[in-house]
């Protein structure tokens, strides 16, 4: 049974629902906090992977480009060794927060989700209008032409590392689709995020510490245009001071309540000509 949200949070939920209900193009930026209630640890914040283990090297992509074969050998060794984080992602299921965002899209109140998560949980929850700005762990990508394949459709021959692109005329190196620190965001994904942000008349961040760019720039750009900014996060972030509405609660609890409140507004307006 979900914890009863306290009065302050319930008031913020009502205000958030009222803005989402009247908005015509809401965009969400989702972060690792979305998947905390699916059993995947966050990176930062309380109990985060890097809060407890320290930050990873920020030159991962340079390491890859310097010696892609060695990078692939290490990736295969690490995969064989396994990790608690890897196990948590493998076992994860979409939670009520993922399902709430997919429902909000079905209700016509959410135009696009930009997720920083690579865990595929938004897609599995039914989100259709979605950009995975940091890639998807289940896919592979050519770093030269950008062609992507589901992992199972791109078997890797350990005797022929690094794997090469199978697109006609391209011999680019293929890596996991997940974007590494220092790696450029794939141009099509970045262009989509910029286009959706430019159209946004409401922006909601969910479960992100908003410290990684370019992702964190999108809510800031929207707020700078005067677009209402809603933050759903149990902790403060650098965006809190510019947020119009702060829902200080876990997303798995807050989002279903926000969606229920929007649905109530839709039902109430039904007799007066629906949205
Ligand atoms: N519901 C919502 N938010 C939560 C929850 C929860 N149940 N639990 C924690 N949070 C919040 C934390 O307060 C924190 O602000 O989720 C946020 C997680 O922040 P990060 O771990 O920094 O995750 P994220 O913002 O997605 O990181 C961005 O950095 O490490 C890179 O590529 C990685 O995509 C990642 C990017």
CSV table of C-alpha atoms in Angstrom, one decimal, residues 32-33 36 39-56 60 83-89 118 181 209 235:
chain,number,residue,atom,x,y,z
A,32,UNK,CA,17.7,7.3,-12.5
A,33,UNK,CA,15.3,8.1,-9.6
A,36,UNK,CA,14.9,3.4,-7.9
A,39,UNK,CA,15.3,-1.9,-7.6
A,40,UNK,CA,18.0,-0.1,-9.7
A,41,UNK,CA,20.2,2.1,-7.6
A,42,UNK,CA,20.6,5.8,-8.5
A,43,UNK,CA,24.1,7.2,-9.3
A,44,UNK,CA,24.0,10.2,-7.0
A,45,UNK,CA,22.0,11.2,-4.0
A,46,UNK,CA,21.3,9.1,-0.9
A,47,UNK,CA,22.5,5.5,-1.4
A,48,UNK,CA,23.6,6.2,-5.0
A,49,UNK,CA,26.1,4.0,-6.6
A,50,UNK,CA,28.7,6.8,-7.0
A,51,UNK,CA,27.8,8.3,-3.6
A,52,UNK,CA,28.9,5.0,-2.1
A,53,UNK,CA,31.6,3.9,-4.6
A,54,UNK,CA,32.9,7.2,-6.0
A,55,UNK,CA,32.5,8.6,-9.5
A,56,UNK,CA,33.7,6.6,-12.5
A,60,UNK,CA,35.4,6.5,-20.8
A,83,UNK,CA,27.9,-7.2,-11.1
A,84,UNK,CA,25.2,-6.3,-8.6
A,85,UNK,CA,24.2,-3.3,-10.7
A,86,UNK,CA,24.0,-5.4,-13.8
A,87,UNK,CA,21.9,-8.0,-11.9
A,88,UNK,CA,19.5,-5.2,-10.7
A,89,UNK,CA,19.0,-4.0,-14.2
A,118,UNK,CA,19.3,3.0,-20.4
A,181,UNK,CA,31.0,9.9,-20.5
A,209,UNK,CA,19.8,15.3,-10.1
A,235,UNK,CA,15.5,15.5,-2.7
